[in-house]
XYZ file of C-alpha atoms in Angstrom:
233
model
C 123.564 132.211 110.351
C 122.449 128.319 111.033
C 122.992 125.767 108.994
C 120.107 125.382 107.175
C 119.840 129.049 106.052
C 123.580 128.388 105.176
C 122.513 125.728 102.951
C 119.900 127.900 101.606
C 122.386 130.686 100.781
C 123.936 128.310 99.181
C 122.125 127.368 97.296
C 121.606 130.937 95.690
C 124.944 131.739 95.049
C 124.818 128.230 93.247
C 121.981 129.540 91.193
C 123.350 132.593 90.706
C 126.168 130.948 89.161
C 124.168 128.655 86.930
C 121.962 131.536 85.385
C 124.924 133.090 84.899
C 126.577 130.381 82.598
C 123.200 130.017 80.736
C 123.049 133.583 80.185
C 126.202 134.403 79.232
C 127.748 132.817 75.564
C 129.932 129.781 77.499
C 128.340 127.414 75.285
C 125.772 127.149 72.087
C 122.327 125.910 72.668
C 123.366 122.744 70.754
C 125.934 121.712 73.678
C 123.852 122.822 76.300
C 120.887 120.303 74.750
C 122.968 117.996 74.651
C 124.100 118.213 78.576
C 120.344 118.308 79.343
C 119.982 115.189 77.536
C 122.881 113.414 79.062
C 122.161 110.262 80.319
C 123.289 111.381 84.545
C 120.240 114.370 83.337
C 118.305 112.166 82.299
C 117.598 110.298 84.864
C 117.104 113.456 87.232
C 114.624 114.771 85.076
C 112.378 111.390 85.110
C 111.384 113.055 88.531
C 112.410 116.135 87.930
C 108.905 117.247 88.709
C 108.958 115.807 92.139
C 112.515 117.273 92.774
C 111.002 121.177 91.878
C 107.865 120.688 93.686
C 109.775 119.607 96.891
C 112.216 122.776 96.467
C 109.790 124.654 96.211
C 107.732 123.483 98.992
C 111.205 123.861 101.381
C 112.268 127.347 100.077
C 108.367 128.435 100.463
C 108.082 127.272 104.065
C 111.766 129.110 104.762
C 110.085 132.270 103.342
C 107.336 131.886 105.073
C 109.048 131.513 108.569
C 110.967 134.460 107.320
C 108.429 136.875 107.472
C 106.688 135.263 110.220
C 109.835 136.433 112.189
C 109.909 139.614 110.030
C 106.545 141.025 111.383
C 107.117 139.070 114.920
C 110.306 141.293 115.493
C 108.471 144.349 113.600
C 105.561 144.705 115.990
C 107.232 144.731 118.921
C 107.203 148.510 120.329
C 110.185 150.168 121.682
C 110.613 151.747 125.481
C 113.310 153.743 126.786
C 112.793 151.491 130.063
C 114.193 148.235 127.715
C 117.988 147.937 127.353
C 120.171 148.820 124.675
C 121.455 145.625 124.680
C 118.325 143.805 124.200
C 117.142 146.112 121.456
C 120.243 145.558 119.478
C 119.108 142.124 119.961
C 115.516 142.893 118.571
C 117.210 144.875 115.399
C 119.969 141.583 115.082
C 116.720 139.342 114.654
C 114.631 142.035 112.605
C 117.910 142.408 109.924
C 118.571 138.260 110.276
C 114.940 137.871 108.961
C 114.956 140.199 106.623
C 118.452 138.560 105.289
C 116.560 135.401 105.272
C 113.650 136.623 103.234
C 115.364 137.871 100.714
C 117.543 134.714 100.563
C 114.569 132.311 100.660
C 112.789 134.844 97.963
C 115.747 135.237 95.805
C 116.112 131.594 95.501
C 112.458 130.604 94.552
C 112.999 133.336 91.739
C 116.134 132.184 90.269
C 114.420 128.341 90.810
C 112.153 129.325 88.110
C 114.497 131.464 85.947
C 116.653 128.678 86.048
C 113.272 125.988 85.110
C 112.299 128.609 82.399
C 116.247 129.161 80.744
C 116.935 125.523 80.569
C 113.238 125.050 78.397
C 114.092 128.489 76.297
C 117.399 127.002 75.461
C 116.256 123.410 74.301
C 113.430 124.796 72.385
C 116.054 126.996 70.632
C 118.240 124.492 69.728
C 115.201 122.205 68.614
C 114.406 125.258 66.610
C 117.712 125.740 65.326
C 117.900 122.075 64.345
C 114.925 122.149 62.863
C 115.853 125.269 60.837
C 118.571 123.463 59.409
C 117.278 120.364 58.496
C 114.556 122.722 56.326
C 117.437 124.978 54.977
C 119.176 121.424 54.082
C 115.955 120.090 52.436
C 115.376 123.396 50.546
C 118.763 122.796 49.393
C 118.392 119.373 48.205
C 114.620 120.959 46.954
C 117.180 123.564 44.552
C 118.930 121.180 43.598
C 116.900 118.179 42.743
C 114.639 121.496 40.611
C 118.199 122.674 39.435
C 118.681 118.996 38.031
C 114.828 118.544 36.636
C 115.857 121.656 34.770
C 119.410 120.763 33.421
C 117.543 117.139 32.465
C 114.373 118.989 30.954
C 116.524 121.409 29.056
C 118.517 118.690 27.432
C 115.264 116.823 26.921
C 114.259 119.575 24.737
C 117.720 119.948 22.923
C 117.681 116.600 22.111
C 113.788 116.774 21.177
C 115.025 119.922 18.748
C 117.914 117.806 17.366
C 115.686 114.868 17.266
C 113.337 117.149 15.045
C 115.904 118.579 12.672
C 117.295 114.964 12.320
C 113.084 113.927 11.203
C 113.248 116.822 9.037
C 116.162 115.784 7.407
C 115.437 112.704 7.350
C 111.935 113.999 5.291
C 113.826 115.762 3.015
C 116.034 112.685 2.004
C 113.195 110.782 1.779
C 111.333 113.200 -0.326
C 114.926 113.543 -2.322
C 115.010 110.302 -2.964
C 111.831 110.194 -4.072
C 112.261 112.947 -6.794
C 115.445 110.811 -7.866
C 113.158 107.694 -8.060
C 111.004 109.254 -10.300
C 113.545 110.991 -12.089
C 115.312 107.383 -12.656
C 112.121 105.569 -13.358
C 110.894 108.255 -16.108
C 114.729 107.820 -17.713
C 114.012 104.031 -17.663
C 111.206 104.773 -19.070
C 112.155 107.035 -21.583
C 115.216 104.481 -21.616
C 112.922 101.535 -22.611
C 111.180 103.348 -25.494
C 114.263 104.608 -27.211
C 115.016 100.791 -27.092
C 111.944 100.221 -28.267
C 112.000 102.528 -30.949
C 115.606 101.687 -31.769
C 114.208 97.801 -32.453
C 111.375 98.889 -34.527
C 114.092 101.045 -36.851
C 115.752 98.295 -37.000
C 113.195 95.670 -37.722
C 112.220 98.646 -40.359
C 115.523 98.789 -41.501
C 116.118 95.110 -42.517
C 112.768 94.909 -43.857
C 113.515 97.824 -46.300
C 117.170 96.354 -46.825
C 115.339 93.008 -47.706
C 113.119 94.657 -49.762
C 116.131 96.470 -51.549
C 117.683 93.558 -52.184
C 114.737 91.699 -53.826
C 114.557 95.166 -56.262
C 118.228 94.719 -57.358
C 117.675 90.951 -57.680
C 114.691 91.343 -59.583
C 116.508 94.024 -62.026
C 119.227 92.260 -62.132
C 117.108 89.659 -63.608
C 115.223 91.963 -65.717
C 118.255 93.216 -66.827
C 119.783 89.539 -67.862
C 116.448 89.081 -69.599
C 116.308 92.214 -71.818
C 119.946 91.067 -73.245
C 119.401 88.000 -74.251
C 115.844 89.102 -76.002
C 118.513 92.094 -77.741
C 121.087 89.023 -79.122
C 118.255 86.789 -80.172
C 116.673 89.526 -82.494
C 120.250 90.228 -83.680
C-alpha cells in the first residue's frame, strides 16, 4: 500500500472511531455541544466549509482513480500463453483497486455521517436546552398562577371579612340608633314628667296659698262672730 492510500486508510479507521464515540453514550449532547463550540473548534469551523469541500474533492479524485484502475485491470482478457506470474500480478492490482475503492468510498460516507451526527447532536442539545428553559418558565408560569391564586383567595377572605366587619358595623350603627331614639323619647318623656311635676307644684302652692287665705279669712270670721256674741251679752 503507498503512502497516500495509507493516509487515506487512515483516515477511515479515524472516522470509524469518531462515529463510533458519537454513536455510542460516551458523552451527553450537552458536552459534546460544548466541544463543538470550543474555542480550538471554533476556529476550524470558520472554514470548515472549505476544509469539507477540499476532502471531499481529494477522497473523490482517489475514488475515482480507483475505479479507473478497477475497470483498467478488469478488461484485460486472460491467455494461457501469459504467465502465471504476471497474472497474479494483474489479480494483485485488480484486488489493490478494489481495496482502494472501498477505502476511498467508505471514507466519503463516514465524511458525511460524521458532517450529519455532529449537526443531529447540536440541534438536540439546542432542543434539549430549549426544552428546559420552557419546562423552567412553565414552572415559574405555575407558580407565579399558584401565587395570583393564594393572593386572590386571600383577597376574597379578606373582602368576606371586610363585609361581615360593614355588616356589623351596620348593625351597631343601626343599634345605636334604636338606643338614640330610645334615649331621646326617655328625655323626652323625661322632660314632661318635669314639666308636669312643676305645674303640680306651681298648682300645689297656689292651692296651699289659697288654703291659707280660707283659714285666715275664717279665722277672722271666726274672731268677728265672738266679739258680736259678748257685745249683745
Amino acid at each position: 500500500m503507498g503512502l497516500v492510500w495509507t493516509l487515506i486508510a487512515a483516515f477511515l479507521y479515524a472516522e470509524i472511531l469518531v462515529v463510533l464515540l458519537l454513536v455510542l453514550p460516551v458523552a451527553s449532547p450537552y458536552k459534546w455541544n460544548r466541544f463543538f463550540k470550543s474555542k480550538f473548534l471554533a476556529m476550524i469551523a470558520r472554514q470548515a466549509h472549505l476544509y469539507f469541500v477540499l476532502i471531499m474533492g481529494v477522497l473523490i479524485l482517489f475514488l475515482l482513480e480507483a475505479i479507473r484502475e478497477m475497470r483498467k485491470y478488469s478488461n484485460q482478457e486472460h491467455s494461457s500463453d501469459i504467465h502465471l506470474n504476471t497474472e497474479m500480478q494483474h489479480s494483485m492490482r485488480l484486488f489493490r483497486a478494489q481495496r482502494n475503492f472501498y477505502i476511498s468510498g467508505f471514507a466519503i460516507f463516514l465524511v458525511l455521517v460524521i458532517r450529519r451526527l455532529v449537526t443531529l447532536i447540536s440541534v438536540q442539545a439546542n432542543l434539549l436546552a430549549q426544552s428546559e428553559a420552557s419546562l423552567k418558565q412553565a414552572q415559574s408560569a405555575s407558580a407565579t398562577i399558584r401565587t395570583l391564586m393564594e393572593d386572590r383567595n386571600t383577597e376574597r377572605a379578606d373582602e368576606a371579612k371586610e363585609d361581615s366587619t360593614l355588616a356589623e358595623l351596620t348593625e351597631m350603627k343601626e343599634l345605636n340608633n334604636d338606643l338614640m331614639m330610645k334615649l331621646t323619647h326617655e328625655q323626652k318623656d323625661k322632660e314632661a314628667l318635669k314639666s308636669q311635676s312643676e305645674s303640680l307644684n306651681r298648682e300645689y302652692d297656689r292651692l296651699a296659698e289659697e288654703y291659707g287665705k280660707l283659714q285666715l279669712q275664717v279665722m277672722i270670721n271666726a274672731e268677728g262672730g265672738d266679739k258680736a256674741d259678748k257685745k249683745a251679752n
